[in-house]
């Protein structure tokens, strides 16, 4: 993507009512929406996050299917989620927002027990050992998720990485967390939720064309 196109998207994001882009000092000095996200959506519906939302395809797909829930796509790359934010505006999806931030800061942006569900879709598996701290299901991230999730809150992991799937399963079992459902090839083995099968991102379609199995885990952090 050219720099001019990126700048255009950054500018347009600033005009979207469904895009929140806090400055770093705002995040650490007391983010005004922390604990008040239902006020942002003007309802008391459950709040669901998609972490590393990319173009926002999954956030939009979930919001279209679940008008009784609010969805927030989170990514640091605003020029990327611009597409999702614009689509939500065009389709008048009032239960969608996009938040530009680093995922490791989410416990500064959401209050304790404020979130009902978290989706992690096709994250970078960070296979090298020295990159373990960046894996979105490592113990540090899981602790942050537990803090912002309601006691019965659920996390969904959908990935093309068998490594990420196995790493997460092993970690959850070791910690004594509750694995609600696991499938190492959702399109080959029946039983996955419809939202896992019916929403496909651009990259997921590429993985499927390459013959890569898509895996899914649904779990609760105890």
PDB file of C-alpha atoms in Angstrom:
ATOM      1  CA  UNK A   1       0.000   0.000   0.000  1.00  0.00           C
ATOM      2  CA  UNK A   2       1.419   3.385  -1.007  1.00  0.00           C
ATOM      3  CA  UNK A   3       2.153   6.053   1.614  1.00  0.00           C
ATOM      4  CA  UNK A   4      -0.411   8.420   0.059  1.00  0.00           C
ATOM      5  CA  UNK A   5      -3.107   5.766   0.328  1.00  0.00           C
ATOM      6  CA  UNK A   6      -2.158   5.098   3.949  1.00  0.00           C
ATOM      7  CA  UNK A   7      -2.328   8.779   4.821  1.00  0.00           C
ATOM      8  CA  UNK A   8      -5.727   9.035   3.165  1.00  0.00           C
ATOM      9  CA  UNK A   9      -7.011   6.139   5.248  1.00  0.00           C
ATOM     10  CA  UNK A  10      -5.557   7.568   8.456  1.00  0.00           C
ATOM     11  CA  UNK A  11      -7.356  10.839   7.748  1.00  0.00           C
ATOM     12  CA  UNK A  12     -10.617   9.095   6.986  1.00  0.00           C
ATOM     13  CA  UNK A  13     -10.375   7.048  10.195  1.00  0.00           C
ATOM     14  CA  UNK A  14     -10.344  10.328  12.115  1.00  0.00           C
ATOM     15  CA  UNK A  15     -13.797  11.122  10.729  1.00  0.00           C
ATOM     16  CA  UNK A  16     -15.354   7.756  11.619  1.00  0.00           C
ATOM     17  CA  UNK A  17     -17.487   7.710  14.762  1.00  0.00           C
ATOM     18  CA  UNK A  18     -16.781   3.999  15.164  1.00  0.00           C
ATOM     19  CA  UNK A  19     -12.985   4.376  15.379  1.00  0.00           C
ATOM     20  CA  UNK A  20     -11.203   5.087  18.671  1.00  0.00           C
ATOM     21  CA  UNK A  21      -7.504   6.025  18.524  1.00  0.00           C
ATOM     22  CA  UNK A  22      -6.232   6.949  21.997  1.00  0.00           C
ATOM     23  CA  UNK A  23      -2.829   8.529  22.440  1.00  0.00           C
ATOM     24  CA  UNK A  24      -0.345   6.591  24.544  1.00  0.00           C
ATOM     25  CA  UNK A  25      -0.484   9.111  27.403  1.00  0.00           C
ATOM     26  CA  UNK A  26      -4.281   8.842  27.481  1.00  0.00           C
ATOM     27  CA  UNK A  27      -4.015   5.077  27.873  1.00  0.00           C
ATOM     28  CA  UNK A  28      -1.676   5.271  30.864  1.00  0.00           C
ATOM     29  CA  UNK A  29      -3.115   8.349  32.550  1.00  0.00           C
ATOM     30  CA  UNK A  30      -6.700   7.077  32.646  1.00  0.00           C
ATOM     31  CA  UNK A  31      -8.490   6.101  29.449  1.00  0.00           C
ATOM     32  CA  UNK A  32     -11.934   7.702  29.462  1.00  0.00           C
ATOM     33  CA  UNK A  33     -13.778   4.713  27.980  1.00  0.00           C
ATOM     34  CA  UNK A  34     -12.335   2.155  30.394  1.00  0.00           C
ATOM     35  CA  UNK A  35     -15.349   0.656  32.164  1.00  0.00           C
ATOM     36  CA  UNK A  36     -17.697   2.714  29.983  1.00  0.00           C
ATOM     37  CA  UNK A  37     -17.741   0.899  26.660  1.00  0.00           C
ATOM     38  CA  UNK A  38     -21.459   0.181  26.972  1.00  0.00           C
ATOM     39  CA  UNK A  39     -21.989   3.949  27.132  1.00  0.00           C
ATOM     40  CA  UNK A  40     -20.030   4.233  23.880  1.00  0.00           C
ATOM     41  CA  UNK A  41     -22.426   1.762  22.221  1.00  0.00           C
ATOM     42  CA  UNK A  42     -25.430   3.299  24.014  1.00  0.00           C
ATOM     43  CA  UNK A  43     -26.716  -0.095  25.165  1.00  0.00           C
ATOM     44  CA  UNK A  44     -26.109  -2.794  27.765  1.00  0.00           C
ATOM     45  CA  UNK A  45     -25.386  -5.594  25.290  1.00  0.00           C
ATOM     46  CA  UNK A  46     -22.427  -7.983  25.741  1.00  0.00           C
ATOM     47  CA  UNK A  47     -19.075  -6.796  24.407  1.00  0.00           C
ATOM     48  CA  UNK A  48     -16.873  -9.006  22.243  1.00  0.00           C
ATOM     49  CA  UNK A  49     -13.282  -8.241  21.185  1.00  0.00           C
ATOM     50  CA  UNK A  50     -11.360  -9.425  18.138  1.00  0.00           C
ATOM     51  CA  UNK A  51      -7.628  -9.135  18.765  1.00  0.00           C
ATOM     52  CA  UNK A  52      -5.388  -8.441  15.782  1.00  0.00           C
ATOM     53  CA  UNK A  53      -8.448  -7.825  13.632  1.00  0.00           C
ATOM     54  CA  UNK A  54      -6.572  -6.901  10.426  1.00  0.00           C
ATOM     55  CA  UNK A  55      -9.070  -5.649   7.860  1.00  0.00           C
ATOM     56  CA  UNK A  56     -11.931  -6.318  10.265  1.00  0.00           C
ATOM     57  CA  UNK A  57     -13.525  -9.097   8.221  1.00  0.00           C
ATOM     58  CA  UNK A  58     -14.232 -11.277  11.243  1.00  0.00           C
ATOM     59  CA  UNK A  59     -15.409  -8.376  13.386  1.00  0.00           C
ATOM     60  CA  UNK A  60     -17.884  -7.382  10.674  1.00  0.00           C
ATOM     61  CA  UNK A  61     -19.000 -10.965  10.072  1.00  0.00           C
ATOM     62  CA  UNK A  62     -19.669 -11.555  13.760  1.00  0.00           C
ATOM     63  CA  UNK A  63     -21.529  -8.246  14.109  1.00  0.00           C
ATOM     64  CA  UNK A  64     -23.780  -9.008  11.135  1.00  0.00           C
ATOM     65  CA  UNK A  65     -24.759 -12.360  12.644  1.00  0.00           C
ATOM     66  CA  UNK A  66     -25.137 -11.132  16.228  1.00  0.00           C
ATOM     67  CA  UNK A  67     -26.940  -7.760  16.374  1.00  0.00           C
ATOM     68  CA  UNK A  68     -27.598  -8.372  20.082  1.00  0.00           C
ATOM     69  CA  UNK A  69     -23.859  -8.041  20.851  1.00  0.00           C
ATOM     70  CA  UNK A  70     -21.274  -5.264  20.483  1.00  0.00           C
ATOM     71  CA  UNK A  71     -17.987  -5.966  18.690  1.00  0.00           C
ATOM     72  CA  UNK A  72     -14.639  -4.175  18.916  1.00  0.00           C
ATOM     73  CA  UNK A  73     -11.847  -4.990  16.473  1.00  0.00           C
ATOM     74  CA  UNK A  74      -8.396  -4.181  17.863  1.00  0.00           C
ATOM     75  CA  UNK A  75      -5.261  -3.631  15.790  1.00  0.00           C
ATOM     76  CA  UNK A  76      -2.321  -1.242  15.795  1.00  0.00           C
ATOM     77  CA  UNK A  77      -2.502  -0.792  12.007  1.00  0.00           C
ATOM     78  CA  UNK A  78      -5.201   1.768  11.346  1.00  0.00           C
ATOM     79  CA  UNK A  79      -4.746   1.746   7.583  1.00  0.00           C
ATOM     80  CA  UNK A  80      -5.606  -1.945   7.682  1.00  0.00           C
ATOM     81  CA  UNK A  81      -8.799  -1.848   9.784  1.00  0.00           C
ATOM     82  CA  UNK A  82      -9.958   1.203   7.815  1.00  0.00           C
ATOM     83  CA  UNK A  83     -11.733  -1.238   5.485  1.00  0.00           C
ATOM     84  CA  UNK A  84     -13.754  -2.773   8.320  1.00  0.00           C
ATOM     85  CA  UNK A  85     -14.605   0.600   9.819  1.00  0.00           C
ATOM     86  CA  UNK A  86     -15.763   1.936   6.457  1.00  0.00           C
ATOM     87  CA  UNK A  87     -17.844  -1.185   5.777  1.00  0.00           C
ATOM     88  CA  UNK A  88     -19.521  -0.851   9.172  1.00  0.00           C
ATOM     89  CA  UNK A  89     -20.387   2.779   8.364  1.00  0.00           C
ATOM     90  CA  UNK A  90     -21.725   1.877   4.934  1.00  0.00           C
ATOM     91  CA  UNK A  91     -23.823  -0.989   6.317  1.00  0.00           C
ATOM     92  CA  UNK A  92     -24.960   1.100   9.308  1.00  0.00           C
ATOM     93  CA  UNK A  93     -23.729  -1.504  11.775  1.00  0.00           C
ATOM     94  CA  UNK A  94     -24.079   0.326  15.063  1.00  0.00           C
ATOM     95  CA  UNK A  95     -22.703  -2.609  17.075  1.00  0.00           C
ATOM     96  CA  UNK A  96     -19.180  -2.311  15.631  1.00  0.00           C
ATOM     97  CA  UNK A  97     -16.157  -0.270  16.700  1.00  0.00           C
ATOM     98  CA  UNK A  98     -12.440  -0.373  15.973  1.00  0.00           C
ATOM     99  CA  UNK A  99      -9.732   0.462  18.491  1.00  0.00           C
ATOM    100  CA  UNK A 100      -6.214   1.323  17.416  1.00  0.00           C
ATOM    101  CA  UNK A 101      -3.780   0.108  20.060  1.00  0.00           C
ATOM    102  CA  UNK A 102      -1.237  -2.545  20.947  1.00  0.00           C
ATOM    103  CA  UNK A 103      -2.894  -5.681  22.301  1.00  0.00           C
ATOM    104  CA  UNK A 104      -0.595  -5.804  25.331  1.00  0.00           C
ATOM    105  CA  UNK A 105      -2.284  -2.608  26.580  1.00  0.00           C
ATOM    106  CA  UNK A 106      -5.847  -3.972  26.669  1.00  0.00           C
ATOM    107  CA  UNK A 107      -5.986  -4.133  30.473  1.00  0.00           C
ATOM    108  CA  UNK A 108      -5.479  -0.348  30.430  1.00  0.00           C
ATOM    109  CA  UNK A 109      -8.369   0.094  28.000  1.00  0.00           C
ATOM    110  CA  UNK A 110     -11.004  -2.229  29.470  1.00  0.00           C
ATOM    111  CA  UNK A 111     -12.099  -2.618  33.060  1.00  0.00           C
ATOM    112  CA  UNK A 112     -12.196  -5.771  35.121  1.00  0.00           C
ATOM    113  CA  UNK A 113     -15.016  -8.099  33.954  1.00  0.00           C
ATOM    114  CA  UNK A 114     -16.109  -5.669  31.220  1.00  0.00           C
ATOM    115  CA  UNK A 115     -15.781  -8.112  28.303  1.00  0.00           C
ATOM    116  CA  UNK A 116     -17.896 -11.182  27.496  1.00  0.00           C
ATOM    117  CA  UNK A 117     -15.873 -12.872  24.748  1.00  0.00           C
ATOM    118  CA  UNK A 118     -12.522 -12.610  22.978  1.00  0.00           C
ATOM    119  CA  UNK A 119     -11.763 -13.836  19.454  1.00  0.00           C
ATOM    120  CA  UNK A 120      -8.167 -14.364  18.311  1.00  0.00           C
ATOM    121  CA  UNK A 121      -8.196 -15.039  14.583  1.00  0.00           C
ATOM    122  CA  UNK A 122      -5.130 -16.151  12.646  1.00  0.00           C
ATOM    123  CA  UNK A 123      -2.488 -14.556  14.878  1.00  0.00           C
ATOM    124  CA  UNK A 124       1.200 -14.720  14.049  1.00  0.00           C
ATOM    125  CA  UNK A 125       2.249 -17.956  15.820  1.00  0.00           C
ATOM    126  CA  UNK A 126       5.663 -16.497  16.714  1.00  0.00           C
ATOM    127  CA  UNK A 127       7.249 -19.937  16.404  1.00  0.00           C
ATOM    128  CA  UNK A 128      10.804 -19.007  17.450  1.00  0.00           C
ATOM    129  CA  UNK A 129      11.403 -19.451  21.186  1.00  0.00           C
ATOM    130  CA  UNK A 130      12.657 -15.878  21.613  1.00  0.00           C
ATOM    131  CA  UNK A 131       9.304 -14.690  20.244  1.00  0.00           C
ATOM    132  CA  UNK A 132       7.271 -16.553  22.873  1.00  0.00           C
ATOM    133  CA  UNK A 133       6.466 -13.294  24.681  1.00  0.00           C
ATOM    134  CA  UNK A 134       4.616 -12.104  21.571  1.00  0.00           C
ATOM    135  CA  UNK A 135       2.310 -15.135  21.246  1.00  0.00           C
ATOM    136  CA  UNK A 136      -1.231 -13.972  21.931  1.00  0.00           C
ATOM    137  CA  UNK A 137      -1.995 -17.045  24.045  1.00  0.00           C
ATOM    138  CA  UNK A 138       1.085 -16.990  26.266  1.00  0.00           C
ATOM    139  CA  UNK A 139       0.536 -16.885  30.073  1.00  0.00           C
ATOM    140  CA  UNK A 140       1.005 -13.092  30.291  1.00  0.00           C
ATOM    141  CA  UNK A 141      -1.673 -12.416  27.682  1.00  0.00           C
ATOM    142  CA  UNK A 142      -4.015 -15.009  29.196  1.00  0.00           C
ATOM    143  CA  UNK A 143      -3.743 -13.221  32.544  1.00  0.00           C
ATOM    144  CA  UNK A 144      -4.728  -9.935  30.884  1.00  0.00           C
ATOM    145  CA  UNK A 145      -7.701 -11.619  29.181  1.00  0.00           C
ATOM    146  CA  UNK A 146      -8.836 -13.148  32.466  1.00  0.00           C
ATOM    147  CA  UNK A 147      -8.790  -9.702  34.106  1.00  0.00           C
ATOM    148  CA  UNK A 148     -11.044  -8.017  31.546  1.00  0.00           C
ATOM    149  CA  UNK A 149     -13.330 -11.009  30.920  1.00  0.00           C
ATOM    150  CA  UNK A 150     -16.436 -11.728  32.943  1.00  0.00           C
ATOM    151  CA  UNK A 151     -16.070 -14.849  35.167  1.00  0.00           C
ATOM    152  CA  UNK A 152     -17.873 -16.978  32.550  1.00  0.00           C
ATOM    153  CA  UNK A 153     -16.174 -15.221  29.630  1.00  0.00           C
ATOM    154  CA  UNK A 154     -14.950 -17.293  26.704  1.00  0.00           C
ATOM    155  CA  UNK A 155     -11.912 -17.062  24.418  1.00  0.00           C
ATOM    156  CA  UNK A 156     -11.938 -18.342  20.817  1.00  0.00           C
ATOM    157  CA  UNK A 157      -8.737 -19.156  18.923  1.00  0.00           C
ATOM    158  CA  UNK A 158      -8.994 -19.827  15.185  1.00  0.00           C
ATOM    159  CA  UNK A 159      -5.720 -20.421  13.388  1.00  0.00           C
ATOM    160  CA  UNK A 160      -4.044 -22.138  10.443  1.00  0.00           C
ATOM    161  CA  UNK A 161      -1.005 -22.833  12.641  1.00  0.00           C
ATOM    162  CA  UNK A 162      -0.882 -26.360  14.041  1.00  0.00           C
ATOM    163  CA  UNK A 163       1.976 -25.133  16.231  1.00  0.00           C
ATOM    164  CA  UNK A 164      -0.163 -22.369  17.754  1.00  0.00           C
ATOM    165  CA  UNK A 165      -3.055 -24.787  18.243  1.00  0.00           C
ATOM    166  CA  UNK A 166      -0.863 -27.357  20.000  1.00  0.00           C
ATOM    167  CA  UNK A 167       1.015 -24.783  22.068  1.00  0.00           C
ATOM    168  CA  UNK A 168      -2.223 -23.253  23.324  1.00  0.00           C
ATOM    169  CA  UNK A 169      -3.858 -26.598  24.117  1.00  0.00           C
ATOM    170  CA  UNK A 170      -0.820 -27.727  26.083  1.00  0.00           C
ATOM    171  CA  UNK A 171      -0.640 -24.466  27.998  1.00  0.00           C
ATOM    172  CA  UNK A 172      -4.337 -24.506  28.869  1.00  0.00           C
ATOM    173  CA  UNK A 173      -4.151 -28.101  30.065  1.00  0.00           C
ATOM    174  CA  UNK A 174      -1.071 -27.327  32.131  1.00  0.00           C
ATOM    175  CA  UNK A 175      -2.765 -24.359  33.787  1.00  0.00           C
ATOM    176  CA  UNK A 176      -5.953 -26.293  34.482  1.00  0.00           C
ATOM    177  CA  UNK A 177      -8.064 -24.022  32.284  1.00  0.00           C
ATOM    178  CA  UNK A 178     -11.384 -25.198  30.879  1.00  0.00           C
ATOM    179  CA  UNK A 179     -11.230 -26.342  27.258  1.00  0.00           C
ATOM    180  CA  UNK A 180     -14.822 -26.133  26.040  1.00  0.00           C
ATOM    181  CA  UNK A 181     -14.199 -27.324  22.481  1.00  0.00           C
ATOM    182  CA  UNK A 182     -11.241 -28.185  20.275  1.00  0.00           C
ATOM    183  CA  UNK A 183     -11.011 -29.169  16.603  1.00  0.00           C
ATOM    184  CA  UNK A 184      -7.763 -29.557  14.642  1.00  0.00           C
ATOM    185  CA  UNK A 185      -9.498 -29.389  11.218  1.00  0.00           C
ATOM    186  CA  UNK A 186     -12.831 -27.565  11.353  1.00  0.00           C
ATOM    187  CA  UNK A 187     -13.800 -28.143   7.706  1.00  0.00           C
ATOM    188  CA  UNK A 188     -13.007 -31.845   7.816  1.00  0.00           C
ATOM    189  CA  UNK A 189     -14.358 -32.711  11.268  1.00  0.00           C
ATOM    190  CA  UNK A 190     -17.961 -31.781  12.087  1.00  0.00           C
ATOM    191  CA  UNK A 191     -19.102 -29.979  15.200  1.00  0.00           C
ATOM    192  CA  UNK A 192     -17.597 -26.493  15.104  1.00  0.00           C
ATOM    193  CA  UNK A 193     -19.849 -23.465  15.775  1.00  0.00           C
ATOM    194  CA  UNK A 194     -21.398 -21.862  12.691  1.00  0.00           C
ATOM    195  CA  UNK A 195     -19.425 -18.645  13.269  1.00  0.00           C
ATOM    196  CA  UNK A 196     -16.203 -20.623  12.818  1.00  0.00           C
ATOM    197  CA  UNK A 197     -17.318 -22.171   9.541  1.00  0.00           C
ATOM    198  CA  UNK A 198     -19.341 -19.404   7.920  1.00  0.00           C
ATOM    199  CA  UNK A 199     -16.971 -16.444   8.363  1.00  0.00           C
ATOM    200  CA  UNK A 200     -13.833 -16.677   6.243  1.00  0.00           C
ATOM    201  CA  UNK A 201     -11.187 -13.991   5.860  1.00  0.00           C
ATOM    202  CA  UNK A 202      -9.161 -13.286   2.742  1.00  0.00           C
ATOM    203  CA  UNK A 203      -6.118 -15.025   4.227  1.00  0.00           C
ATOM    204  CA  UNK A 204      -8.164 -17.983   5.440  1.00  0.00           C
ATOM    205  CA  UNK A 205      -9.327 -18.607   1.879  1.00  0.00           C
ATOM    206  CA  UNK A 206      -5.687 -18.589   0.800  1.00  0.00           C
ATOM    207  CA  UNK A 207      -4.786 -21.131   3.486  1.00  0.00           C
ATOM    208  CA  UNK A 208      -7.655 -23.361   2.391  1.00  0.00           C
ATOM    209  CA  UNK A 209      -6.491 -23.185  -1.240  1.00  0.00           C
ATOM    210  CA  UNK A 210      -3.082 -24.351  -0.022  1.00  0.00           C
ATOM    211  CA  UNK A 211      -4.741 -27.297   1.716  1.00  0.00           C
ATOM    212  CA  UNK A 212      -3.864 -26.121   5.228  1.00  0.00           C
ATOM    213  CA  UNK A 213      -6.221 -27.311   7.995  1.00  0.00           C
ATOM    214  CA  UNK A 214      -7.944 -24.599  10.027  1.00  0.00           C
ATOM    215  CA  UNK A 215      -8.002 -25.262  13.758  1.00  0.00           C
ATOM    216  CA  UNK A 216     -10.213 -23.902  16.523  1.00  0.00           C
ATOM    217  CA  UNK A 217     -10.231 -23.873  20.329  1.00  0.00           C
ATOM    218  CA  UNK A 218     -12.892 -22.436  22.627  1.00  0.00           C
ATOM    219  CA  UNK A 219     -11.816 -22.099  26.240  1.00  0.00           C
ATOM    220  CA  UNK A 220     -12.392 -20.427  29.580  1.00  0.00           C
ATOM    221  CA  UNK A 221      -9.514 -19.181  31.744  1.00  0.00           C
ATOM    222  CA  UNK A 222      -9.953 -20.451  35.311  1.00  0.00           C
TER     223      UNK A 222
END
